CSV table of C-alpha atoms and ligand atoms in Angstrom, one decimal:
chain,number,residue,atom,x,y,z
A,1,MET,CA,-90.0,47.7,11.9
A,2,ASP,CA,-87.2,50.0,10.7
A,3,ILE,CA,-87.5,51.5,7.3
A,4,ILE,CA,-84.5,51.1,4.9
A,5,TYR,CA,-84.9,53.9,2.5
A,6,MET,CA,-83.3,53.4,-0.8
A,7,ASP,CA,-85.6,55.4,-3.0
A,8,ASN,CA,-83.9,58.8,-2.9
A,9,ASN,CA,-84.4,59.5,-6.6
A,10,ALA,CA,-88.2,59.5,-5.8
A,11,THR,CA,-87.9,61.9,-2.9
A,12,THR,CA,-85.4,62.4,0.0
A,13,ARG,CA,-85.9,62.9,3.8
A,14,ILE,CA,-85.8,66.5,4.7
A,15,ASP,CA,-82.6,67.4,6.6
A,16,PRO,CA,-83.4,68.4,10.1
A,17,ARG,CA,-81.2,71.6,9.7
A,18,VAL,CA,-83.4,72.5,6.7
A,19,LEU,CA,-86.5,72.1,8.7
A,20,ASP,CA,-85.1,74.2,11.4
A,21,ALA,CA,-84.3,77.0,9.0
A,22,MET,CA,-87.9,76.8,7.6
A,23,MET,CA,-89.8,76.9,10.9
A,24,PRO,CA,-89.8,80.5,11.7
A,25,TYR,CA,-91.2,81.3,8.3
A,26,LEU,CA,-94.1,78.9,8.8
A,27,THR,CA,-94.8,80.4,12.2
A,28,GLU,CA,-94.0,83.9,13.5
A,29,PHE,CA,-92.5,85.5,10.2
A,30,TYR,CA,-95.6,85.1,8.0
A,31,GLY,CA,-95.4,88.5,6.3
A,32,ASN,CA,-95.7,88.8,2.5
A,33,ALA,CA,-92.3,89.5,0.9
A,34,SER,CA,-94.1,92.1,-1.4
A,35,SER,CA,-95.6,94.2,1.5
A,36,MET,CA,-94.5,97.7,2.2
A,37,HIS,CA,-94.1,97.1,5.9
A,38,SER,CA,-90.8,96.1,7.3
A,39,PHE,CA,-92.4,92.9,8.7
A,40,GLY,CA,-92.9,91.6,5.2
A,41,GLY,CA,-89.7,93.1,4.1
A,42,SER,CA,-87.6,91.0,6.4
A,43,VAL,CA,-89.1,87.9,4.6
A,44,GLY,CA,-88.0,89.4,1.3
A,45,ARG,CA,-84.4,89.7,2.6
A,46,VAL,CA,-84.2,86.0,3.5
A,47,ILE,CA,-85.7,85.1,0.1
A,48,ALA,CA,-82.8,87.1,-1.4
A,49,GLU,CA,-80.3,85.2,0.7
A,50,ALA,CA,-81.7,81.8,-0.3
A,51,ARG,CA,-81.6,82.8,-3.9
A,52,GLU,CA,-77.9,83.6,-3.5
A,53,LYS,CA,-77.3,80.2,-1.9
A,54,VAL,CA,-79.2,78.4,-4.6
A,55,ALA,CA,-77.3,80.3,-7.2
A,56,ASN,CA,-73.9,79.3,-5.7
A,57,LEU,CA,-74.9,75.7,-5.8
A,58,ILE,CA,-75.0,75.7,-9.6
A,59,HIS,CA,-72.6,78.7,-10.1
A,60,ALA,CA,-75.2,81.1,-11.4
A,61,GLU,CA,-76.1,84.6,-10.6
A,62,PRO,CA,-78.9,85.2,-8.1
A,63,GLY,CA,-80.9,87.1,-10.9
A,64,GLU,CA,-80.8,84.0,-13.0
A,65,ILE,CA,-82.8,81.9,-10.4
A,66,ILE,CA,-86.6,81.7,-10.5
A,67,PHE,CA,-88.5,79.9,-7.8
A,68,THR,CA,-91.2,77.6,-9.0
A,69,SER,CA,-93.5,75.0,-7.3
A,70,CYS,CA,-91.6,72.0,-8.5
A,71,GLY,CA,-89.4,70.4,-11.0
A,72,THR,CA,-92.2,69.8,-13.3
A,73,GLU,CA,-93.3,73.3,-13.3
A,74,SER,CA,-89.7,74.3,-14.1
A,75,ASP,CA,-89.7,72.0,-17.0
A,76,SER,CA,-93.0,73.3,-18.4
A,77,THR,CA,-91.9,76.9,-17.9
A,78,ALA,CA,-88.6,76.3,-19.8
A,79,ILE,CA,-90.2,74.5,-22.7
A,80,TYR,CA,-93.1,77.0,-23.2
A,81,ALA,CA,-90.7,79.9,-22.8
A,82,ALA,CA,-88.4,78.4,-25.5
A,83,ILE,CA,-91.4,77.8,-28.0
A,84,ARG,CA,-93.0,81.1,-27.4
A,85,SER,CA,-89.8,83.1,-28.1
A,86,ASN,CA,-89.3,81.2,-31.3
A,87,PRO,CA,-92.9,81.2,-32.7
A,88,ASN,CA,-91.7,80.5,-36.3
A,89,LYS,CA,-89.9,77.3,-35.5
A,90,LYS,CA,-91.7,74.0,-35.2
A,91,HIS,CA,-89.1,71.4,-34.5
A,92,LEU,CA,-88.2,70.3,-31.0
A,93,ILE,CA,-85.7,67.7,-29.8
A,94,THR,CA,-85.5,65.6,-26.7
A,95,SER,CA,-84.3,62.2,-25.6
A,96,ARG,CA,-86.3,59.0,-25.6
A,97,VAL,CA,-85.7,58.6,-21.8
A,98,GLU,CA,-86.9,61.9,-20.3
A,99,HIS,CA,-89.0,62.0,-17.1
A,100,PRO,CA,-92.7,62.4,-17.9
A,101,ALA,CA,-92.4,66.0,-16.9
A,102,VAL,CA,-90.7,66.6,-20.3
A,103,LYS,CA,-91.8,63.5,-22.2
A,104,ASN,CA,-95.5,64.1,-21.8
A,105,LEU,CA,-95.4,67.8,-22.6
A,106,TYR,CA,-93.5,67.0,-25.7
A,107,GLU,CA,-96.1,64.3,-26.7
A,108,TYR,CA,-98.8,67.0,-26.1
A,109,LEU,CA,-96.8,69.5,-28.2
A,110,ALA,CA,-96.6,66.9,-31.0
A,111,LYS,CA,-100.5,66.9,-31.2
A,112,THR,CA,-100.5,70.7,-31.6
A,113,GLY,CA,-98.3,70.8,-34.7
A,114,TYR,CA,-94.8,70.4,-33.4
A,115,HIS,CA,-92.5,68.0,-35.0
A,116,ILE,CA,-90.5,66.0,-32.5
A,117,THR,CA,-87.1,64.2,-32.7
A,118,TRP,CA,-86.7,61.6,-29.9
A,119,VAL,CA,-83.0,61.0,-29.5
A,120,PRO,CA,-82.3,57.3,-28.9
A,121,VAL,CA,-80.0,55.8,-26.2
A,122,ASP,CA,-78.0,52.6,-26.5
A,123,LYS,CA,-78.3,49.5,-24.4
A,124,GLU,CA,-76.2,51.1,-21.6
A,125,GLY,CA,-78.5,54.1,-21.6
A,126,THR,CA,-76.0,56.5,-23.2
A,127,LEU,CA,-77.2,59.2,-25.6
A,128,ASP,CA,-76.7,58.8,-29.4
A,129,MET,CA,-74.9,62.1,-30.0
A,130,GLU,CA,-74.6,61.5,-33.7
A,131,TYR,CA,-78.3,61.2,-34.1
A,132,LEU,CA,-78.8,64.4,-32.2
A,133,ARG,CA,-76.2,66.1,-34.4
A,134,GLN,CA,-77.8,64.8,-37.6
A,135,HIS,CA,-81.3,66.0,-36.6
A,136,LEU,CA,-80.5,69.7,-35.9
A,137,SER,CA,-82.1,72.1,-38.4
A,138,ASP,CA,-82.8,75.7,-39.0
A,139,ASP,CA,-86.4,74.9,-37.8
A,140,THR,CA,-85.2,73.6,-34.3
A,141,ALA,CA,-86.5,75.8,-31.6
A,142,LEU,CA,-85.4,73.8,-28.5
A,143,VAL,CA,-83.4,70.9,-27.3
A,144,SER,CA,-84.3,69.6,-24.0
A,145,ILE,CA,-82.0,66.8,-22.6
A,146,MET,CA,-81.9,65.6,-19.1
A,147,TRP,CA,-78.6,65.9,-17.2
A,148,ALA,CA,-79.0,62.5,-15.5
A,149,ASN,CA,-81.6,59.8,-15.9
A,150,ASN,CA,-83.8,59.1,-12.9
A,151,GLU,CA,-84.2,55.4,-13.6
A,152,SER,CA,-80.8,54.2,-14.8
A,153,GLY,CA,-78.7,57.0,-13.3
A,154,VAL,CA,-76.8,57.5,-16.5
A,155,ILE,CA,-75.3,60.9,-16.8
A,156,PHE,CA,-75.6,62.7,-20.3
A,157,PRO,CA,-72.9,64.8,-21.9
A,158,ILE,CA,-74.5,68.2,-21.3
A,159,ALA,CA,-71.3,70.2,-21.9
A,160,GLU,CA,-70.9,68.5,-25.3
A,161,ILE,CA,-74.4,69.2,-26.2
A,162,ALA,CA,-74.1,72.8,-25.3
A,163,GLU,CA,-71.0,73.1,-27.4
A,164,LEU,CA,-72.7,71.5,-30.3
A,165,LEU,CA,-75.6,74.0,-30.1
A,166,ARG,CA,-73.5,77.1,-29.5
A,167,GLY,CA,-74.3,79.8,-32.1
A,168,LYS,CA,-77.2,78.0,-33.8
A,169,GLY,CA,-79.9,80.0,-32.2
A,170,ILE,CA,-81.4,76.9,-30.6
A,171,VAL,CA,-82.4,77.0,-26.9
A,172,PHE,CA,-80.8,74.4,-24.7
A,173,HIS,CA,-82.8,73.3,-21.7
A,174,THR,CA,-81.7,70.5,-19.3
A,175,ASP,CA,-83.7,68.8,-16.6
A,176,ALA,CA,-81.1,68.5,-13.9
A,177,VAL,CA,-83.5,67.4,-11.2
A,178,GLN,CA,-81.6,64.2,-10.5
A,179,ALA,CA,-78.1,65.7,-11.0
A,180,VAL,CA,-78.2,68.7,-8.7
A,181,GLY,CA,-77.0,67.7,-5.2
A,182,LYS,CA,-75.5,64.5,-6.3
A,183,ILE,CA,-72.9,65.6,-8.8
A,184,PRO,CA,-71.2,69.0,-9.5
A,185,VAL,CA,-73.4,71.1,-11.6
A,186,ASP,CA,-71.8,74.3,-13.0
A,187,VAL,CA,-73.9,76.3,-15.4
A,188,ARG,CA,-71.0,78.6,-16.4
A,189,GLN,CA,-68.9,75.8,-17.3
A,190,VAL,CA,-71.4,73.9,-19.5
A,191,GLY,CA,-73.3,77.0,-20.9
A,192,VAL,CA,-76.9,75.8,-20.9
A,193,ASP,CA,-79.7,78.3,-21.4
A,194,MET,CA,-82.2,76.9,-19.0
A,195,LEU,CA,-82.0,74.3,-16.2
A,196,SER,CA,-84.6,72.7,-13.9
A,197,MET,CA,-84.1,71.6,-10.4
A,198,SER,CA,-86.3,70.3,-7.5
A,199,GLY,CA,-85.7,70.8,-3.8
A,200,HIS,CA,-87.1,67.5,-2.6
A,201,LYS,CA,-84.4,65.5,-4.5
A,202,PHE,CA,-81.6,66.8,-2.1
A,203,HIS,CA,-83.1,66.9,1.3
A,204,GLY,CA,-85.0,70.1,0.9
A,205,PRO,CA,-88.8,70.6,1.1
A,206,LYS,CA,-91.3,69.1,-1.3
A,207,GLY,CA,-93.2,71.6,-3.5
A,208,LEU,CA,-90.4,73.9,-4.5
A,209,GLY,CA,-88.5,73.9,-7.7
A,210,VAL,CA,-86.0,76.2,-9.4
A,211,LEU,CA,-85.5,77.3,-13.0
A,212,TYR,CA,-82.2,78.7,-13.9
A,213,VAL,CA,-82.5,81.1,-16.9
A,214,ARG,CA,-79.2,82.3,-18.3
A,215,LYS,CA,-79.0,86.1,-18.5
A,216,GLY,CA,-79.9,87.3,-21.9
A,217,THR,CA,-82.1,84.2,-22.8
A,218,LYS,CA,-85.4,85.2,-24.1
A,219,PHE,CA,-88.1,84.4,-21.7
A,220,SER,CA,-91.8,84.5,-21.1
A,221,PRO,CA,-93.6,83.5,-17.9
A,222,PHE,CA,-95.6,80.3,-17.6
A,223,LEU,CA,-97.7,81.6,-14.5
A,224,ILE,CA,-98.7,85.0,-15.4
A,225,GLY,CA,-99.8,87.1,-12.4
A,226,GLY,CA,-98.1,89.3,-9.8
A,227,HIS,CA,-94.7,90.9,-10.2
A,228,GLN,CA,-93.0,88.2,-8.0
A,229,GLU,CA,-89.7,86.7,-9.3
A,230,ARG,CA,-89.3,90.0,-11.3
A,231,GLY,CA,-92.4,89.3,-13.3
A,232,ARG,CA,-91.2,85.9,-14.5
A,233,ARG,CA,-93.4,83.8,-12.2
A,234,GLY,CA,-96.5,85.2,-10.6
A,235,GLY,CA,-97.6,83.9,-7.1
A,236,THR,CA,-96.8,84.7,-3.6
A,237,GLU,CA,-93.4,83.3,-2.7
A,238,ASN,CA,-93.4,80.1,-0.7
A,239,ALA,CA,-91.0,81.7,1.8
A,240,ALA,CA,-90.5,79.0,4.3
A,241,SER,CA,-89.6,76.4,1.5
A,242,ILE,CA,-87.4,78.9,-0.3
A,243,VAL,CA,-85.4,79.4,2.8
A,244,GLY,CA,-85.3,75.7,3.3
A,245,LEU,CA,-84.1,75.2,-0.3
A,246,GLY,CA,-81.3,77.7,0.2
A,247,ARG,CA,-80.2,75.8,3.4
A,248,ALA,CA,-80.5,72.5,1.5
A,249,GLY,CA,-78.4,74.0,-1.3
A,250,GLU,CA,-75.7,75.0,1.1
A,251,LEU,CA,-75.7,71.5,2.8
A,252,ALA,CA,-75.7,69.7,-0.6
A,253,GLN,CA,-72.5,71.5,-1.7
A,254,GLY,CA,-70.9,70.2,1.5
A,255,ASP,CA,-72.1,66.7,0.8
A,256,LEU,CA,-70.9,66.3,-2.7
A,257,GLU,CA,-67.7,64.7,-1.5
A,258,ALA,CA,-69.4,62.3,0.6
A,259,ILE,CA,-71.9,61.3,-2.1
A,260,ASN,CA,-69.0,60.7,-4.4
A,261,THR,CA,-67.1,58.6,-1.9
A,262,ARG,CA,-69.1,57.0,0.9
A,263,VAL,CA,-72.5,56.9,-0.8
A,264,ARG,CA,-70.8,55.6,-4.0
A,265,ALA,CA,-69.0,52.9,-2.0
A,266,LEU,CA,-72.3,51.8,-0.3
A,267,ARG,CA,-74.0,51.8,-3.8
A,268,ASP,CA,-71.0,49.6,-5.3
A,269,ARG,CA,-71.2,47.3,-2.3
A,270,LEU,CA,-74.9,46.8,-2.8
A,271,GLU,CA,-74.7,46.3,-6.6
A,272,GLN,CA,-71.8,43.8,-6.4
A,273,GLY,CA,-73.5,42.0,-3.6
A,274,LEU,CA,-76.7,41.6,-5.4
A,275,LEU,CA,-75.1,40.6,-8.8
A,276,LYS,CA,-73.0,38.1,-7.0
A,277,ALA,CA,-75.8,36.5,-4.8
A,278,ILE,CA,-78.6,36.3,-7.4
A,279,PRO,CA,-78.4,34.4,-10.8
A,280,ASN,CA,-79.8,36.1,-13.8
A,281,ALA,CA,-79.4,39.6,-12.5
A,282,LEU,CA,-78.3,42.2,-14.9
A,283,LEU,CA,-77.1,45.7,-14.4
A,284,ASN,CA,-78.9,48.5,-16.4
A,285,GLY,CA,-76.9,51.6,-17.3
A,286,LYS,CA,-73.3,52.4,-18.1
A,287,LYS,CA,-71.2,51.5,-15.1
A,288,ASP,CA,-68.8,54.4,-15.0
A,289,GLN,CA,-71.2,57.1,-16.4
A,290,ARG,CA,-73.8,57.1,-13.7
A,291,LEU,CA,-75.0,59.0,-10.6
A,292,PRO,CA,-73.0,57.8,-7.6
A,293,ASN,CA,-76.1,56.9,-5.6
A,294,THR,CA,-78.1,54.9,-8.2
A,295,THR,CA,-78.2,51.3,-9.4
A,296,ASN,CA,-80.7,49.7,-11.5
A,297,ILE,CA,-80.8,45.9,-11.7
A,298,SER,CA,-83.1,43.6,-13.6
A,299,PHE,CA,-84.0,40.3,-11.9
A,300,GLU,CA,-85.0,38.2,-14.9
A,301,TYR,CA,-88.2,36.3,-15.1
A,302,VAL,CA,-89.9,38.1,-12.2
A,303,GLU,CA,-92.1,41.2,-12.0
A,304,GLY,CA,-90.9,44.4,-10.5
A,305,GLU,CA,-94.1,45.3,-8.5
A,306,ALA,CA,-94.2,41.7,-6.9
A,307,ILE,CA,-90.5,42.2,-5.9
A,308,LEU,CA,-91.2,45.7,-4.3
A,309,LEU,CA,-94.2,44.2,-2.3
A,310,MET,CA,-92.0,41.5,-0.9
A,311,MET,CA,-89.2,44.0,-0.2
A,312,ASP,CA,-91.9,46.1,1.6
A,313,ALA,CA,-92.5,43.4,4.1
A,314,PHE,CA,-89.0,43.8,5.2
A,315,GLY,CA,-89.3,47.6,5.3
A,316,ILE,CA,-87.0,48.1,2.2
A,317,CYS,CA,-88.1,51.0,-0.1
A,318,ALA,CA,-87.0,51.1,-3.7
A,319,SER,CA,-88.7,51.6,-7.1
A,320,SER,CA,-89.5,49.6,-10.1
A,321,GLY,CA,-89.6,50.7,-13.7
A,322,SER,CA,-92.9,48.9,-14.5
A,323,ALA,CA,-96.3,50.4,-14.0
A,324,CYS,CA,-99.6,48.6,-13.8
A,325,THR,CA,-101.9,50.3,-16.2
A,326,SER,CA,-105.3,49.0,-17.1
A,327,GLY,CA,-104.4,45.4,-16.1
A,328,SER,CA,-101.4,45.1,-18.3
A,329,LEU,CA,-97.8,45.6,-16.9
A,330,GLU,CA,-95.8,47.9,-19.1
A,331,PRO,CA,-92.1,48.1,-18.6
A,332,SER,CA,-90.8,51.7,-18.3
A,333,HIS,CA,-90.2,53.7,-21.4
A,334,VAL,CA,-86.6,54.0,-20.2
A,335,MET,CA,-86.0,50.3,-20.1
A,336,ARG,CA,-87.7,49.9,-23.4
A,337,ALA,CA,-85.5,52.6,-25.0
A,338,MET,CA,-82.4,50.8,-23.7
A,339,GLY,CA,-83.6,47.7,-25.4
A,340,VAL,CA,-83.6,45.7,-22.0
A,341,PRO,CA,-85.1,42.3,-23.1
A,342,PHE,CA,-88.7,41.7,-22.1
A,343,THR,CA,-87.8,39.0,-19.6
A,344,ALA,CA,-85.6,41.6,-17.7
A,345,ALA,CA,-87.4,44.9,-18.3
A,346,HIS,CA,-90.3,43.9,-16.1
A,347,GLY,CA,-88.1,42.9,-13.1
A,348,SER,CA,-86.0,46.1,-13.0
A,349,ILE,CA,-85.5,47.5,-9.6
A,350,ARG,CA,-83.8,51.0,-8.9
A,351,PHE,CA,-82.1,51.4,-5.7
A,352,SER,CA,-81.1,55.1,-5.0
A,353,LEU,CA,-79.1,55.8,-1.9
A,354,SER,CA,-78.3,58.8,0.2
A,355,THR,CA,-76.0,60.0,3.0
A,356,TYR,CA,-78.4,58.6,5.4
A,357,ASN,CA,-77.9,54.9,4.4
A,358,THR,CA,-75.4,52.7,6.2
A,359,GLU,CA,-73.3,49.6,5.5
A,360,LYS,CA,-75.5,47.6,7.9
A,361,GLU,CA,-78.6,48.5,5.7
A,362,VAL,CA,-76.9,47.5,2.6
A,363,ASP,CA,-75.9,44.2,4.0
A,364,PHE,CA,-79.5,43.6,5.2
A,365,VAL,CA,-80.7,44.1,1.7
A,366,ILE,CA,-78.0,41.9,0.1
A,367,GLU,CA,-79.1,39.1,2.7
A,368,HIS,CA,-82.9,39.5,2.1
A,369,MET,CA,-83.1,39.9,-1.8
A,370,PRO,CA,-81.9,36.4,-2.9
A,371,PRO,CA,-84.8,34.5,-1.0
A,372,ILE,CA,-87.3,37.0,-2.3
A,373,ILE,CA,-86.2,36.6,-5.9
A,374,GLU,CA,-86.0,32.8,-5.5
A,375,ARG,CA,-89.5,32.6,-4.1
A,376,LEU,CA,-90.9,34.7,-6.9
A,377,ARG,CA,-89.1,32.8,-9.6
A,378,LEU,CA,-90.6,29.5,-8.3
A,379,MET,CA,-94.0,31.0,-8.9
A,380,SER,CA,-93.1,32.4,-12.4
A,381,PRO,CA,-94.1,30.6,-15.5
A,382,PHE,CA,-91.4,32.7,-17.3
A,383,TRP,CA,-88.7,31.4,-14.9
A,384,LYS,CA,-89.5,27.8,-15.9
A,385,LYS,CA,-89.6,28.6,-19.5
A,386,GLY,CA,-86.4,30.7,-19.0
A,387,VAL,CA,-84.5,27.8,-17.3
A,388,CYS,CA,-85.7,25.5,-20.2
A,389,ASN,CA,-84.5,28.1,-22.8
A,390,LEU,CA,-81.2,28.6,-21.1
A,391,GLN,CA,-80.2,24.9,-21.6
B,401,PLP,C1,-85.6,63.8,-13.9
B,401,PLP,C2,-86.8,64.3,-13.2
B,401,PLP,N1,-87.5,65.4,-13.8
B,401,PLP,C3,-88.5,66.0,-13.1
B,401,PLP,C4,-89.0,65.4,-11.9
B,401,PLP,C5,-90.2,66.1,-11.5
B,401,PLP,O1,-89.9,66.9,-10.3
B,401,PLP,P1,-91.0,67.3,-9.2
B,401,PLP,O2,-91.5,66.0,-8.5
B,401,PLP,O3,-90.4,68.3,-8.3
B,401,PLP,O4,-92.1,67.9,-10.1
B,401,PLP,C6,-88.5,64.3,-11.5
B,401,PLP,C7,-89.0,63.7,-10.3
B,401,PLP,O5,-89.0,62.5,-10.1
B,401,PLP,C8,-87.3,63.8,-12.0
B,401,PLP,O6,-86.7,62.7,-11.7
């Protein structure tokens, strides 16, 4: 059975050109970049080249790029660096729809004496800028707001937030894990202090992240150890993955146009096809303010995980916002924050496309989804109630 992969916000397929670039550093060039001998030194040189390519992708300087092990490590590093460099400030701001990499760390920090402001979003998933503005104070150490949401695809006004914070002595971090490689990201233009990204979201290797730290930003390392990354992140460099990320960054720059046109057209075809073919299907997320590859659709009165299992039988891979925890099915915090009604939040499915998807695949999904939803609705007590309630 062919796999129809529409779960690219979870992870992407490694580009074969990225793998080719990596292979020599997993095999014959195994030296340590920190060694005195030229065998190791040659690895140091390719790491420097990769750093330059990654910097180019987001319009940064190579010295502002720190390689980490993943997006989660980049987020933790940024958040801890911000609070350690402002030890007297005890107020932190974030949004209600962050990825667990930020959300769960903030929840932990709340237990250790920090006061947290969770900025709400409206029903289309857009950020309440007025709420953010009103909650800034002299005690605020950090604002961490994601560039684009992983579930709804909604893009936040990062440049506007940076402008709002300018000159206030508040560190601004953005989790751009879902934005980089899908839309243009220019750190110079927006003026953020720190930015997280992750290689496996744009056809690079898994297990490699990046933290951009603007020159002049106060910083303290999260992983304290060797002098790697100019003392900002200890640990022998993952040379092969770093080289791969450099290549992926280069390729992503070239693909931005295709994502904005071809992938966007595929996403729109899928979205319109599903909304037209399936009754009681609702779009989650502001239509014209989303990542071009993402659509999140709620199929009312059915449960996301059941939908995914039935899609899986046809080889279709996507994601649902609900998670089965201790016997109860909780809709995602993102859908809850958007106020998606209970009957719809459980049946939300995220389709996230890439340049590897085709029109034939989109049409296959449009053809196979309606009978899946219909079958599940026939079994759903909510659907019967829903139909009665609809009158
Ligand atoms: C918005 C966002 N932040 C952070 C992460 C975590 O990245 P990683 O898997 O590289 O730790 C993800 C992964 O899904 C994400 O979507």
